[in-house]
Short mmCIF file of C-alpha atoms in Angstrom, two decimals:
data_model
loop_
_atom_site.label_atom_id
_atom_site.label_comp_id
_atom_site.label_asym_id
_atom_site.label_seq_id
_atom_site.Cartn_x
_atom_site.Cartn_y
_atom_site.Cartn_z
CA UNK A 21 0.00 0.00 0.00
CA UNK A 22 1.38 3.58 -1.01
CA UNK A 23 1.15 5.90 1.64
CA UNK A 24 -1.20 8.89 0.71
CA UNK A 25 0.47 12.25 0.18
CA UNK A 26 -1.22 14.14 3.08
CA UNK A 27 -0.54 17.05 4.75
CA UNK A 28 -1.76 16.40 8.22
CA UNK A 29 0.54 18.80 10.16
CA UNK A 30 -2.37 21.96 9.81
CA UNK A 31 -5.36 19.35 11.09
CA UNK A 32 -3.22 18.19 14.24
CA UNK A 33 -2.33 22.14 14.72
CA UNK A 34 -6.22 22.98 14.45
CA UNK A 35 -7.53 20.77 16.07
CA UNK A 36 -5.26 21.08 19.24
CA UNK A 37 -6.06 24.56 18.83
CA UNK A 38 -9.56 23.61 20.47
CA UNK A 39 -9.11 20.12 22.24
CA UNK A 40 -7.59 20.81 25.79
CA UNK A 41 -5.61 17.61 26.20
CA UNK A 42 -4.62 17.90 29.22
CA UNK A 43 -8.26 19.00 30.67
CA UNK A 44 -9.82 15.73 29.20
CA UNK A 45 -6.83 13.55 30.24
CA UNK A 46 -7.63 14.26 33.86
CA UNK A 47 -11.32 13.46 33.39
CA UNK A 48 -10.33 10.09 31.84
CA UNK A 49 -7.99 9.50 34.24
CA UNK A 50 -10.84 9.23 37.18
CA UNK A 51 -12.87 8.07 34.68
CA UNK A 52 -11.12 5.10 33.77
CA UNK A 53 -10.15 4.62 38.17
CA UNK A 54 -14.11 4.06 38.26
CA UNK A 55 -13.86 1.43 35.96
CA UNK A 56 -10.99 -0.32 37.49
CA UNK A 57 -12.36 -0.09 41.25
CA UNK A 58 -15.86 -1.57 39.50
CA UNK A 59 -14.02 -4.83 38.19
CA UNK A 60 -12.43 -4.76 41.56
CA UNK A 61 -14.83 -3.96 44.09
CA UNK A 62 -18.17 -5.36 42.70
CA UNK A 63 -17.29 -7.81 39.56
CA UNK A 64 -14.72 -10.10 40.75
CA UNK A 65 -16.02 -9.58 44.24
CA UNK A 66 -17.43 -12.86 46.53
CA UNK A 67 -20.94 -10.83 46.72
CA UNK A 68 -23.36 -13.46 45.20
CA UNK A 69 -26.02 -11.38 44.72
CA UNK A 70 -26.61 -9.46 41.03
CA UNK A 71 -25.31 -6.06 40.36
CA UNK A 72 -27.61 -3.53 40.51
CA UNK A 73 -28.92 -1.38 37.81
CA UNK A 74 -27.74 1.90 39.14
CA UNK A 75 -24.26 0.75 39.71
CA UNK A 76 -24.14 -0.92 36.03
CA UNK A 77 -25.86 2.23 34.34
CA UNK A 78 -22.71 4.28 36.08
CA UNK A 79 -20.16 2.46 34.51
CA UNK A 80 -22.48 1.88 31.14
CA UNK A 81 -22.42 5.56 30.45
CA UNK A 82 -18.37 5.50 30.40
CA UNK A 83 -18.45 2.74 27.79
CA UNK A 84 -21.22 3.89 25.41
CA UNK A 85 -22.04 7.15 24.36
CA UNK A 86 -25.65 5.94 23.97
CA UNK A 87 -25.55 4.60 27.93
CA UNK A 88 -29.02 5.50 29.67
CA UNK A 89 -28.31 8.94 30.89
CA UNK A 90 -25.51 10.42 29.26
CA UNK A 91 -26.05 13.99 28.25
CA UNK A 92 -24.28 15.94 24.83
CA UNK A 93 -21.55 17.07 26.86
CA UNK A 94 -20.32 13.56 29.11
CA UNK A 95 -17.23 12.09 28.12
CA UNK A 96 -17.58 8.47 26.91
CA UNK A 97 -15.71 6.10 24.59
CA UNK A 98 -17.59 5.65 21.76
CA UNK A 99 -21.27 4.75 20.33
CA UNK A 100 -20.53 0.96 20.95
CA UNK A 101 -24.11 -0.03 19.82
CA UNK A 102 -25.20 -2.53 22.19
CA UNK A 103 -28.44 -2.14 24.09
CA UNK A 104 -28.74 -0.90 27.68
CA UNK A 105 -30.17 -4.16 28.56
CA UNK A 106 -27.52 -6.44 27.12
CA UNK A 107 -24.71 -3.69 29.01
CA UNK A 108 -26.14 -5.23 32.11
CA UNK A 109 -26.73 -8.42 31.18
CA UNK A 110 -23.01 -8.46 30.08
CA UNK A 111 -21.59 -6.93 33.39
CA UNK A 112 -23.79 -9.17 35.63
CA UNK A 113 -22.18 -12.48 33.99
CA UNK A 114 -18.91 -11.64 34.28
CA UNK A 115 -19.85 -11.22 37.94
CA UNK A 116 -21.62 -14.51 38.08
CA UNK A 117 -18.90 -16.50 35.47
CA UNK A 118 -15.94 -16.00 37.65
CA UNK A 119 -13.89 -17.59 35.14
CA UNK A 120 -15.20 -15.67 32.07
CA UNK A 121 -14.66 -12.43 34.29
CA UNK A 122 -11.40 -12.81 35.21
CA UNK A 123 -10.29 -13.87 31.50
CA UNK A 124 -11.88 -10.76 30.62
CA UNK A 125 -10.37 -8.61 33.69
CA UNK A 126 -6.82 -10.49 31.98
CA UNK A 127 -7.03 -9.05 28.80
CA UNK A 128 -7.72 -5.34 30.23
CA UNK A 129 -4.81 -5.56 32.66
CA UNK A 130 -2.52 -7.19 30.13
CA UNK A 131 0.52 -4.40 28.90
CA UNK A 132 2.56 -6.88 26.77
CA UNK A 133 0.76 -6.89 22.78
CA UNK A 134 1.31 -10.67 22.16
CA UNK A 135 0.24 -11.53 25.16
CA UNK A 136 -2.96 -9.63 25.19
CA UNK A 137 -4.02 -10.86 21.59
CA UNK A 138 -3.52 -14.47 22.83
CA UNK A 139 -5.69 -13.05 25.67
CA UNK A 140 -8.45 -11.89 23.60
CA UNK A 141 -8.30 -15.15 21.58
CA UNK A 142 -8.86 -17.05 24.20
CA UNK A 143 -11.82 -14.73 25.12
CA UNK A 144 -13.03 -15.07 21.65
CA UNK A 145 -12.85 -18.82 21.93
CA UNK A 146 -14.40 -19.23 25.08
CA UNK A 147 -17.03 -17.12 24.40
CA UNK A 148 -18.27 -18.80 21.41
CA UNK A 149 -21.58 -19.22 20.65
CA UNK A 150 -23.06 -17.10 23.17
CA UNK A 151 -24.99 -14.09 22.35
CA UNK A 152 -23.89 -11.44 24.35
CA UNK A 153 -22.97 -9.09 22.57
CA UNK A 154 -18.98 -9.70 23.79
CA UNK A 155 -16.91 -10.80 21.12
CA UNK A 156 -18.61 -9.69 17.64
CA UNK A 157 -16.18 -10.00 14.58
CA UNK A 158 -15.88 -5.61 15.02
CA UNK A 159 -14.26 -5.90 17.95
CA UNK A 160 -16.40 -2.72 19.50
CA UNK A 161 -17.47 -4.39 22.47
CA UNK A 162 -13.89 -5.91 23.49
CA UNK A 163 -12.13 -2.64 22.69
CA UNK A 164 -14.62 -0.40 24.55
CA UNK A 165 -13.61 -2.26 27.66
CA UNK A 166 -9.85 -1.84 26.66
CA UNK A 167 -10.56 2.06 26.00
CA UNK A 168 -12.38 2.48 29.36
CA UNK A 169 -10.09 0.50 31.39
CA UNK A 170 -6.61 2.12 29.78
CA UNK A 171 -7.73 5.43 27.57
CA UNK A 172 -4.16 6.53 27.92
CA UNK A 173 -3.11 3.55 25.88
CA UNK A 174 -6.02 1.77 24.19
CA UNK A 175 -7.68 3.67 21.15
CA UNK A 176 -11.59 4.92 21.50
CA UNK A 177 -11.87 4.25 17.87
CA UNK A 178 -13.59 0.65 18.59
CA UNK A 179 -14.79 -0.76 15.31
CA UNK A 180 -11.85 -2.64 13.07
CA UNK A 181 -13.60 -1.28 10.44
CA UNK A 182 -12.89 2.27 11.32
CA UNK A 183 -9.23 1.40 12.50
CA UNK A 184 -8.60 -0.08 8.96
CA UNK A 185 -10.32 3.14 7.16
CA UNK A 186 -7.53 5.50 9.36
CA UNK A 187 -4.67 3.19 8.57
CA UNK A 188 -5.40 2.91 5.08
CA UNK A 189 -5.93 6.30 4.22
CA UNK A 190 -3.62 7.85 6.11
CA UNK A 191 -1.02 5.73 5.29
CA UNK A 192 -0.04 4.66 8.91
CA UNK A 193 1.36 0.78 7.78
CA UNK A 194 2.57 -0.45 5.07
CA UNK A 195 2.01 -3.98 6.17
CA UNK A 196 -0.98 -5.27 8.10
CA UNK A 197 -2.67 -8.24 7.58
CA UNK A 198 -6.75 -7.80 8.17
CA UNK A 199 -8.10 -11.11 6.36
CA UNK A 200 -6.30 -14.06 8.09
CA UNK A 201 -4.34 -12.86 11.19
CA UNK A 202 -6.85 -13.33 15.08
CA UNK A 203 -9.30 -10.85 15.93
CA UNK A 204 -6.99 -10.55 18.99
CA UNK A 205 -3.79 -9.51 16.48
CA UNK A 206 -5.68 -7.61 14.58
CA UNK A 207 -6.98 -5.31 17.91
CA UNK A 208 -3.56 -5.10 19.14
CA UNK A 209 -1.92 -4.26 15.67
CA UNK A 210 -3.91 -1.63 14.77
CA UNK A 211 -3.86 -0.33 18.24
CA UNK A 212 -0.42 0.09 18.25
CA UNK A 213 0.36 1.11 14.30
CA UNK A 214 -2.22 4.19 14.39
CA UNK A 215 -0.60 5.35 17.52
CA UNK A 216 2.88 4.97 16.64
CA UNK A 217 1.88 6.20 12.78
CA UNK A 218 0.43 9.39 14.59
CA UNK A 219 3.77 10.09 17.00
CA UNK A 220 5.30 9.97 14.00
CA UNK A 221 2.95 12.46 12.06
CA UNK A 222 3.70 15.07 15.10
CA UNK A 223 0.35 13.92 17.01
CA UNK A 224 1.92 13.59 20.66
CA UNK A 225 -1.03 12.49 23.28
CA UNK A 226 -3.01 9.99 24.86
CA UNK A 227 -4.86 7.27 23.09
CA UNK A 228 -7.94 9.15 23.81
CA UNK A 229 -6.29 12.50 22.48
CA UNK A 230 -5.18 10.23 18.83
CA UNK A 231 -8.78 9.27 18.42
CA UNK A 232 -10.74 12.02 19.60
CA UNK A 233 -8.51 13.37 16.69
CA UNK A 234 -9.95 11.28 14.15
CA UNK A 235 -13.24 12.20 14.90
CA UNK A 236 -13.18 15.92 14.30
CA UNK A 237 -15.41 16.43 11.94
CA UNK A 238 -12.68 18.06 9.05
CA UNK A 239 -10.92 15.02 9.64
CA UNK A 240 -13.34 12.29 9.78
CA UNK A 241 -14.95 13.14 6.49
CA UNK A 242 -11.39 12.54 4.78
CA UNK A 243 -11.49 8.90 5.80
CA UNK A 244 -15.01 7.68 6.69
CA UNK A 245 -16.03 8.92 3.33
CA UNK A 246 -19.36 11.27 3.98
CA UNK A 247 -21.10 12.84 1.47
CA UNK A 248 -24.00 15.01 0.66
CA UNK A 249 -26.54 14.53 -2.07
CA UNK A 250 -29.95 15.63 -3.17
CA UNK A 251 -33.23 13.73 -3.33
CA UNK A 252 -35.93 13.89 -5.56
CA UNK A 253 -37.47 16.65 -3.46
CA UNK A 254 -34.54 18.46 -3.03
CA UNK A 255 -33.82 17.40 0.21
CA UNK A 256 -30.73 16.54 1.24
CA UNK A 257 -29.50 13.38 2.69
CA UNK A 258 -26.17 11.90 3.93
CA UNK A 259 -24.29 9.05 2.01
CA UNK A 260 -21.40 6.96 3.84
CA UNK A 261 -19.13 5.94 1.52
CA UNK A 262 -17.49 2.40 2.25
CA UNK A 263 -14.30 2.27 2.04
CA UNK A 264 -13.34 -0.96 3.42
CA UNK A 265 -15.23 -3.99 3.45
CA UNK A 266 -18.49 -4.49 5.62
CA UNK A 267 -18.47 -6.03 8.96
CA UNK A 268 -20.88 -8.79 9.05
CA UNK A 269 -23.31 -9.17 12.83
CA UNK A 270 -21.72 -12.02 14.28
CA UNK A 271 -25.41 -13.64 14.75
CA UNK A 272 -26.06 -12.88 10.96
CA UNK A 273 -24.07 -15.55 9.48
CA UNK A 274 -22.27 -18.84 9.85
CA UNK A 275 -18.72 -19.95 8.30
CA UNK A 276 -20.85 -22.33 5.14
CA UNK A 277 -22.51 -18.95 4.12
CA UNK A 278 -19.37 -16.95 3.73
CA UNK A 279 -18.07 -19.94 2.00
CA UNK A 280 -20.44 -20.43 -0.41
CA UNK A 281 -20.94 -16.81 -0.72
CA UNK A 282 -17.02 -16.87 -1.92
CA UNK A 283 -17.85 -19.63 -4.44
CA UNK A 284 -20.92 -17.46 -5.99
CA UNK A 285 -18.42 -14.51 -6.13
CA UNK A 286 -15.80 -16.11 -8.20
CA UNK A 287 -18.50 -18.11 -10.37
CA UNK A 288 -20.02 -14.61 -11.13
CA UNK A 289 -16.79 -13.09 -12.32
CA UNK A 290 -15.71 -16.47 -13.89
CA UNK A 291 -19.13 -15.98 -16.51
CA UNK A 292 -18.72 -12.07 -17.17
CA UNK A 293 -14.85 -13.08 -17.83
CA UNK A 294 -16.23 -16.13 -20.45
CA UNK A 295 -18.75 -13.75 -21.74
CA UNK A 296 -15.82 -11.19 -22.55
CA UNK A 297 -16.21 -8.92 -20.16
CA UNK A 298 -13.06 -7.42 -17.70
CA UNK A 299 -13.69 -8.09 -13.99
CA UNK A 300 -13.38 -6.15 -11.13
CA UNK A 301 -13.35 -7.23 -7.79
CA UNK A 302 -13.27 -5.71 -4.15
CA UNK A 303 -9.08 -5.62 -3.54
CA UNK A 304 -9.88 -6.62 0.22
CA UNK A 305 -11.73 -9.74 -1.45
CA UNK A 306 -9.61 -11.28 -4.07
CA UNK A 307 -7.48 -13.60 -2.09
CA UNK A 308 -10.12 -15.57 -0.86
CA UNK A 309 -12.39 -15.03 -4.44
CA UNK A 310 -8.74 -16.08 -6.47
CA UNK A 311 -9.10 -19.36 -4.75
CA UNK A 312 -12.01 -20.56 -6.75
CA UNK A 313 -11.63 -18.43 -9.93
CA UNK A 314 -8.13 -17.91 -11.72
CA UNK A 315 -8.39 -15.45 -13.93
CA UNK A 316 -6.35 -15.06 -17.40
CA UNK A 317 -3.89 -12.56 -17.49
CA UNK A 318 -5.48 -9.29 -17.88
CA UNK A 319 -9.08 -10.21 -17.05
CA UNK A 320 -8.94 -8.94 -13.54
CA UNK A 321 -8.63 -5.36 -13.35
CA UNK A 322 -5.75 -3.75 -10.81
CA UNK A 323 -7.82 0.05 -11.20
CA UNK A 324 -11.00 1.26 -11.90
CA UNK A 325 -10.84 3.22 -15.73
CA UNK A 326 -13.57 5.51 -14.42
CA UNK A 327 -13.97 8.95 -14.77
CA UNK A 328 -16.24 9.43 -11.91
CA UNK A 329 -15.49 11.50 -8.86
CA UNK A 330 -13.46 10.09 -5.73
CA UNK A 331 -16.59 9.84 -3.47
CA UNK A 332 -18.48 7.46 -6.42
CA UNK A 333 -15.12 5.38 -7.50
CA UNK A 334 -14.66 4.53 -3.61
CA UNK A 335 -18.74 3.26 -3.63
CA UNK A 336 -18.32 1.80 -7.01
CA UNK A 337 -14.86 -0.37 -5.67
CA UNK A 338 -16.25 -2.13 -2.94
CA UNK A 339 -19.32 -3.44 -4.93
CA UNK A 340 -18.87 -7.70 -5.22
CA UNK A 341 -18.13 -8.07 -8.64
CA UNK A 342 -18.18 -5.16 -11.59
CA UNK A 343 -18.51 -6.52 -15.43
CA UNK A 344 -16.31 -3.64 -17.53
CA UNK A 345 -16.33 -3.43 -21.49
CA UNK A 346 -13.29 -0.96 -22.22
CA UNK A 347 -14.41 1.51 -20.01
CA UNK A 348 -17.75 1.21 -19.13
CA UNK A 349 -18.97 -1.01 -16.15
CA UNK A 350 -21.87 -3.00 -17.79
CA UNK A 351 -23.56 -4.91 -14.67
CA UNK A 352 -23.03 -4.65 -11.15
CA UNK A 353 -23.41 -7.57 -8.85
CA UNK A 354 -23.46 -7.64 -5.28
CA UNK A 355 -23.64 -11.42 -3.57
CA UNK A 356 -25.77 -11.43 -0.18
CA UNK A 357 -25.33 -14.14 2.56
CA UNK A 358 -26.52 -12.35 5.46
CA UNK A 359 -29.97 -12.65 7.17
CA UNK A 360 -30.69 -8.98 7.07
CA UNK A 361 -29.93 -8.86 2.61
CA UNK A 362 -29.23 -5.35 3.05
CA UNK A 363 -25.86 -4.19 2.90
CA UNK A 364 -25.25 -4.43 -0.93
CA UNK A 365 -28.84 -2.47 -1.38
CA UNK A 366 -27.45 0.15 0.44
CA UNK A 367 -24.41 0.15 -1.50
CA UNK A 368 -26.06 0.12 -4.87
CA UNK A 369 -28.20 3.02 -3.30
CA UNK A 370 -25.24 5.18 -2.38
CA UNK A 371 -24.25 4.68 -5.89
CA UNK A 372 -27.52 5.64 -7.36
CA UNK A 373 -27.88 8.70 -5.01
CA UNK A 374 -24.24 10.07 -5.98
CA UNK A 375 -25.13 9.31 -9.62
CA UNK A 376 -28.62 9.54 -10.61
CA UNK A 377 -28.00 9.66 -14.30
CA UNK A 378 -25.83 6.25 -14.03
CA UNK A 379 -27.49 3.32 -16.22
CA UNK A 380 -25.38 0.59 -14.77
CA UNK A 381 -27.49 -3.03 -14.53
CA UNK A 382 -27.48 -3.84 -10.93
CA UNK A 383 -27.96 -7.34 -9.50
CA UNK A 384 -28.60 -8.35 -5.75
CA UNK A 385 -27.56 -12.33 -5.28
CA UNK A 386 -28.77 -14.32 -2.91
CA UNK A 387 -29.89 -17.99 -1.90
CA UNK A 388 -33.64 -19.13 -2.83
CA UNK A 389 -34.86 -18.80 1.03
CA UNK A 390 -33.63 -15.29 0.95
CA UNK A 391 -35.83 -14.30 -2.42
CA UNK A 392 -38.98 -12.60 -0.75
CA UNK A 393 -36.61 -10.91 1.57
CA UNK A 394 -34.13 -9.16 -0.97
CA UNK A 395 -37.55 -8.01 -2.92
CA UNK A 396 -38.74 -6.55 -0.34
CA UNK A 397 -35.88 -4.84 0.74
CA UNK A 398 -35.60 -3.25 -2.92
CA UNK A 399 -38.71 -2.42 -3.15
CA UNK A 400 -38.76 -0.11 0.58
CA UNK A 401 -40.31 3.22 -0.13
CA UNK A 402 -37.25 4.83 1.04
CA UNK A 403 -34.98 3.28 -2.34
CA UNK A 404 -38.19 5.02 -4.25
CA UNK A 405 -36.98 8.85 -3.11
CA UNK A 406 -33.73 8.39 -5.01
CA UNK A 407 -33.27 11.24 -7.57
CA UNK A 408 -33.35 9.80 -11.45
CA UNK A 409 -34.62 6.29 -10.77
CA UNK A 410 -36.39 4.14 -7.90
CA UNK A 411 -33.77 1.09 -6.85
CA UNK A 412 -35.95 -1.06 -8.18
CA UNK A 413 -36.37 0.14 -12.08
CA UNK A 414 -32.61 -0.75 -11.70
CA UNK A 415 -31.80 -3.55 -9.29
CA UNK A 416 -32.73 -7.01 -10.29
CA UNK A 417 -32.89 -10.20 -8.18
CA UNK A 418 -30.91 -13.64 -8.96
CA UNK A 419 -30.94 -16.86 -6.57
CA UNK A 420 -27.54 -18.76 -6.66
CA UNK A 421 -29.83 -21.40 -8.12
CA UNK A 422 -30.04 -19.30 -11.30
CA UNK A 423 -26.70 -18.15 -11.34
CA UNK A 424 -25.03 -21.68 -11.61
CA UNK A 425 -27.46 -22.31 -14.15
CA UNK A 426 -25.67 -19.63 -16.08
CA UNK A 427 -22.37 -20.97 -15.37
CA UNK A 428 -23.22 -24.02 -16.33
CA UNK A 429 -24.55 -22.61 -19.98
CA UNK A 430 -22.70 -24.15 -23.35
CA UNK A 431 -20.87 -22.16 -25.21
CA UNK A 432 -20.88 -19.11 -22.67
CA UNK A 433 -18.17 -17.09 -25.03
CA UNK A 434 -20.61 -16.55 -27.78
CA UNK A 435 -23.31 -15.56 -25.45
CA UNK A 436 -24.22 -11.96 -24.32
CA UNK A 437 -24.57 -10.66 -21.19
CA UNK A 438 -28.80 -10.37 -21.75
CA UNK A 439 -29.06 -13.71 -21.29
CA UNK A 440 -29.03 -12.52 -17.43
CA UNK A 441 -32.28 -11.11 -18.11
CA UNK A 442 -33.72 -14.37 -18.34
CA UNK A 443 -33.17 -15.40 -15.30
CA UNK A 444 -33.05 -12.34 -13.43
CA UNK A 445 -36.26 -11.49 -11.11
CA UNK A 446 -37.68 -7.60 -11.00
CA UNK A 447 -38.99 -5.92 -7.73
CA UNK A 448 -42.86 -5.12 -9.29
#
């Protein structure tokens, strides 16, 4: 990866222009002393009896922004997105599992980084299965704890998803490894490479300082990837633009449906490439799609030959699998294993919102038992406010059933790409 050119040097000077440092350093400092003396005094304690609301909700409103009572102007790590209830469901079990507790209580004490991913490996391992909220495939949960317990040396920014957005942009590693390495690795690696990137950069503070930081607003829209666009009515609404691939609920799918979802991946691009047609595929995707499609040379494209602007190309790169002709992207496909079918509709929205004149064929695919549900999805009212088109005058439905009938056509090379529209089921 090529680090960006970026001047950072007038964001850090602006924005410590406004943050006192040292001001909210002392607040997290007896912040994060409440948090300890909790796991102390009341979690790993011999009291049988359940914690309390009140003393949960206390400690609840350091972790999550969202925590019942927290008011515009509390300090708290992040907007974790776990329900009150589940908070103190969570909190009560450690107290009750002694032995998940103090694995837990390990991790946050743990200074040494190989040590502590082993630590949160184990965690992950252990806690397998269960749905509470603890160890989702985001990490938020487990590095909210970390943030609260130690905000002078674990990051606030929570998600991996936003971790890998920072390093990538920015240009903070040259070498991390996000699709095989443990969750634990992972936590600790980026931990450490956006804090020692940003020492570098000239951002000397706290781990709380680094990603309050990230979150200003002027900065924040450079690597989330925000935008503004207009609806039919003139209204105007905000676009995220992905730039790094989506994070998946950990209840929302199982290790067969990402496999499989691989295999219809690669067997999509293997019939656009038979067809004639360059491929492109998400860059954060192709190891795992390379293992069940090999390409000739020159099929798979390394860039985009769009002329579109920055905010669109990003949208347009993370899409499943793009079918180019020279360069024009001819169908768009996006492959669907989890239960809620939504996260390539919102994609191919974003895309239709930044673009509204676009008249690329877009394709949601998904198993049979998922049809009704992908339908429905395209045809919410809220896809219909989209300025140019509805989503569903554009956005077509195909089971995996249909699409291995494709692949498994005669004499695919001579065929054109309309033969899709045989197959291919419309949102009426």
């Amino acid at each position: 990866m090529m680090t960006k050119m970026i001047n950072i040097a007038p964001l850090i000077t602006s924005f410590l222009s406004t943050y006192d440092a040292k001001q909210k350093d002392q607040i997290w400092q007896q912040l994060s002393q409440r948090v300890r003396s909790f796991w102390t005094t009341r979690i790993l304690s011999n009291d049988a009896g359940p914690l309390s609301d009140v003393e949960c909700d206390e400690i609840i409103r350091i972790l999550d922004r969202n925590g019942k009572g927290n008011t515009r102007d509390d300090e708290a790590v992040a907007k974790v997105m776990v329900p009150q209830g589940a908070w103190r469901r969570m909190l009560n079990e450690f107290h009750s599992n002694r032995p998940l507790g103090e694995l837990v209580y390990a991790v946050l004490c743990e200074t040494d980084g190989p040590r502590k991913a082993a630590l949160i490996d184990e965690l992950y391992i252990k806690n397998a299965g269960q749905k509470n909220n603890l160890t989702g495939p985001s990490g938020n949960t487990v590095c909210a704890y970390l943030a609260a317990f130690d905000p002078v040396n674990n990051l606030s920014i929570i998600s991996l998803k936003d971790r890998r957005a920072v390093i990538d942009y920015f240009g903070l590693a040259h070498e991390i490894e996000w699709d095989n390495p443990s969750i634990g690795k992972r936590i600790v690696d980026s931990n450490r490479l956006i804090l020692e990137g940003m020492l570098r950069m000239g951002l000397d503070g706290t781990a709380r300082t680094i990603a309050c930081f990230f979150y200003r607003p002027m900065v924040k829209e450079l690597w989330k990837g925000e935008e503004t666009v207009r609806r039919i009515d003139n209204k105007s609404i905000s676009v995220t633009v992905p730039t790094v691939p989506d994070e998946d609920d950990e209840e929302s799918f199982d290790n067969e449906s990402v496999r499989e979802s691989m295999q219809m991946q690669g067997l999509v691009a293997r019939i656009g490439a038979a067809m004639g047609f360059t491929i492109w595929l998400p860059k954060a995707d192709r190891s795992r799609v390379l293992k069940v499609w090999r390409p000739s040379p020159g099929v798979l494209l390394d860039e985009l030959p769009l002329s579109y602007d920055s905010t669109t190309t990003k949208t347009i790169e993370q899409i499943d699998v793009l079918w180019l002709r020279k360069r024009s992207i001819a169908r768009a496909f996006e492959v669907e294993h989890t239960t809620s079918v939504y996260s390539g509709l919102l994609r191919m929205a974003d895309l239709v919102a930044l673009q509204p004149n676009i008249h690329i064929k877009l394709h949601i695919v998904a198993p049979a038992e998922k049809r009704e549900k992908v339908l429905q999805e395209i045809r919410r009212p809220v896809f219909s406010l989209l300025e140019g088109r509805a989503l569903r005058e554009m956005c077509t439905y195909l089971s995996y059933d249909n699409v291995k009938e494709i692949g498994d056509l005669k004499h695919l090379v001579h065929m054109s790409d309309e033969v899709i529209e045989t197959y291919e089921e419309a949102a009426e």
